[in-house]
């Protein structure tokens, strides 16, 4: 009986945490991180402050849980795009797949940008954010290391870690533009051109905006 009760508590805690994350994301996207209180997150989720503090120590910690979700999703998307599913697989083909599926969610970008400004003013938070970004780059580098054709990349980007830095930088640039022009289709086209130029000999990239 005790084990069954523990299982129910664990499932309820997981559900509570997920609901808090969903509610926080919606409120952050609507109002902006830094303009939202814990009380507003609790109200949106339908929970008490006690439920919040049993899952998160602060709004910063909650944001990093959201960041991990999105970073894991992006790493999984890159992994799927670079899966070796045939003898003719190469980086150019992988770029096509990456740009077709990669997360380009404008609401998340708004939340992330708000938090970036917040982190820039708080050194401890900035350090944690840098660590999370490094984790994402390592995950992408791991996928790139297993993709055939990377050895043909330009010399400055000839190793997976450097290539992962380039991928993240390209993604950051494209998503900054997306925040302003709201053109998701255009962002995917631009990202494809940038990644093709960075990770191959550039022969497939032209007319960069």
XYZ file of C-alpha atoms in Angstrom:
209
model
C 0.000 0.000 0.000
C 2.795 2.394 0.868
C 4.420 1.796 -2.503
C 1.127 2.473 -4.302
C 0.628 5.681 -2.341
C 4.177 6.780 -3.164
C 3.505 6.103 -6.834
C 0.378 8.249 -6.757
C 2.241 11.072 -5.013
C 5.055 10.866 -7.566
C 2.634 10.959 -10.498
C 0.777 13.876 -8.947
C 4.038 15.743 -8.350
C 5.115 15.181 -11.956
C 1.735 16.441 -13.169
C 1.882 19.482 -10.866
C 5.371 20.356 -12.076
C 4.319 19.991 -15.720
C 1.251 22.180 -15.169
C 3.355 24.865 -13.468
C 5.800 24.843 -16.378
C 3.017 25.126 -18.948
C 1.312 27.942 -17.028
C 4.584 29.815 -16.515
C 5.452 29.603 -20.183
C 2.064 31.043 -21.155
C 2.346 33.895 -18.627
C 5.982 34.647 -19.499
C 5.112 34.760 -23.208
C 2.155 37.086 -22.585
C 3.792 39.496 -20.120
C 7.541 38.939 -20.320
C 9.932 37.378 -17.857
C 10.698 39.884 -15.127
C 7.142 41.226 -15.209
C 5.584 38.081 -13.752
C 5.335 37.091 -10.094
C 5.222 33.631 -8.551
C 1.646 34.397 -7.522
C 0.663 34.971 -11.156
C 2.194 31.652 -12.191
C 0.366 29.878 -9.361
C -2.918 31.536 -10.295
C -2.540 30.563 -13.956
C -1.758 26.960 -12.988
C -4.436 26.761 -10.284
C -1.979 25.942 -7.488
C -0.821 27.454 -4.212
C 2.558 29.001 -3.499
C 3.299 25.848 -1.515
C 2.903 23.755 -4.662
C 5.262 26.105 -6.483
C 7.962 25.966 -3.820
C 7.731 22.198 -3.549
C 8.901 22.088 -7.186
C 10.972 25.228 -7.753
C 13.040 27.491 -5.539
C 12.523 30.537 -7.774
C 11.293 31.753 -11.138
C 14.885 31.490 -12.369
C 14.928 27.782 -11.549
C 11.592 27.338 -13.275
C 12.910 29.073 -16.388
C 15.905 26.745 -16.513
C 13.533 23.776 -16.387
C 11.773 25.267 -19.418
C 15.158 25.828 -21.076
C 16.165 22.207 -20.513
C 12.913 21.067 -22.128
C 13.553 23.135 -25.247
C 17.273 22.302 -25.378
C 16.493 18.582 -25.159
C 13.925 18.982 -27.924
C 16.425 20.791 -30.166
C 19.100 18.145 -29.487
C 16.592 15.404 -30.306
C 15.608 17.198 -33.507
C 19.249 17.500 -34.531
C 19.820 13.852 -33.607
C 16.901 12.730 -35.744
C 18.032 14.866 -38.656
C 21.543 13.420 -38.491
C 20.497 9.799 -38.015
C 22.423 7.591 -40.423
C 19.694 6.040 -42.499
C 21.488 5.286 -45.729
C 24.854 5.073 -47.506
C 24.410 8.427 -49.245
C 23.885 10.437 -46.068
C 25.907 13.658 -45.878
C 25.950 17.015 -44.126
C 24.047 18.809 -46.906
C 21.199 16.303 -46.602
C 21.280 16.601 -42.820
C 21.043 20.398 -43.069
C 17.845 19.979 -45.072
C 16.346 17.841 -42.352
C 17.547 20.034 -39.492
C 15.993 23.159 -40.972
C 12.721 21.380 -41.706
C 12.143 20.311 -38.095
C 14.159 22.643 -35.861
C 12.175 24.491 -33.211
C 11.334 28.035 -34.322
C 8.721 29.024 -31.746
C 8.384 32.796 -31.552
C 6.715 32.723 -28.105
C 9.621 30.725 -26.690
C 12.068 33.130 -28.314
C 10.333 36.052 -26.612
C 10.594 34.331 -23.223
C 14.223 33.340 -23.792
C 15.192 36.856 -24.900
C 13.555 38.410 -21.830
C 15.461 35.982 -19.637
C 18.731 36.696 -21.458
C 18.429 40.380 -20.541
C 17.666 39.396 -16.931
C 20.648 37.011 -16.807
C 22.997 39.640 -18.249
C 22.432 41.706 -15.099
C 22.868 38.824 -12.607
C 26.276 37.117 -12.875
C 25.243 33.885 -11.123
C 22.240 33.493 -13.407
C 24.385 34.328 -16.439
C 26.817 31.585 -15.456
C 24.013 29.041 -15.208
C 22.619 30.087 -18.578
C 26.064 29.754 -20.153
C 26.330 26.246 -18.718
C 22.971 25.306 -20.224
C 23.999 26.680 -23.615
C 27.254 24.720 -23.404
C 25.259 21.552 -22.703
C 23.180 22.168 -25.827
C 26.318 22.734 -27.918
C 27.856 19.510 -26.609
C 24.719 17.589 -27.548
C 24.818 19.042 -31.070
C 28.573 18.395 -31.356
C 27.981 14.768 -30.393
C 25.422 14.409 -33.200
C 27.653 16.178 -35.705
C 30.585 13.926 -34.802
C 28.547 10.967 -36.000
C 27.422 12.597 -39.259
C 29.346 11.583 -42.393
C 30.659 14.413 -44.532
C 31.651 16.778 -41.750
C 35.322 16.222 -42.526
C 34.730 18.139 -45.766
C 33.678 21.255 -43.855
C 35.839 24.388 -44.146
C 39.017 24.112 -42.081
C 37.980 26.560 -39.297
C 34.881 24.424 -38.686
C 36.478 21.060 -39.280
C 35.831 19.694 -35.782
C 32.375 18.957 -34.326
C 32.724 21.348 -31.366
C 33.517 24.325 -33.607
C 30.732 23.304 -35.951
C 28.292 23.113 -33.013
C 29.257 26.664 -31.988
C 28.548 27.763 -35.555
C 25.178 25.993 -35.588
C 24.102 27.652 -32.331
C 25.349 31.069 -33.509
C 23.438 30.697 -36.784
C 20.322 29.655 -34.883
C 20.659 32.669 -32.566
C 20.990 35.031 -35.522
C 18.055 33.595 -37.406
C 15.804 33.595 -34.363
C 16.669 37.224 -33.577
C 15.453 38.173 -37.035
C 12.356 36.013 -36.572
C 11.435 37.989 -33.462
C 11.266 41.122 -35.588
C 9.799 40.026 -38.913
C 7.689 37.020 -37.709
C 8.525 35.173 -40.942
C 8.987 31.523 -39.900
C 9.262 30.228 -43.472
C 11.869 32.864 -44.283
C 13.778 31.979 -41.109
C 13.965 28.318 -42.156
C 15.263 29.277 -45.605
C 17.889 31.598 -44.134
C 18.939 29.009 -41.540
C 19.372 26.403 -44.262
C 21.561 28.754 -46.289
C 23.683 29.683 -43.267
C 24.197 26.088 -42.132
C 24.994 24.955 -45.668
C 27.641 27.675 -45.943
C 29.076 26.857 -42.527
C 29.105 23.062 -42.589
C 29.864 22.294 -46.220
C 31.924 23.944 -48.948
C 29.116 26.490 -49.253
C 28.150 25.458 -52.777
C 24.504 25.126 -51.785
C 24.275 28.571 -50.195
C 23.403 31.654 -52.211
C 21.667 34.991 -51.862
C 21.939 35.156 -48.078
C 19.535 37.853 -46.845
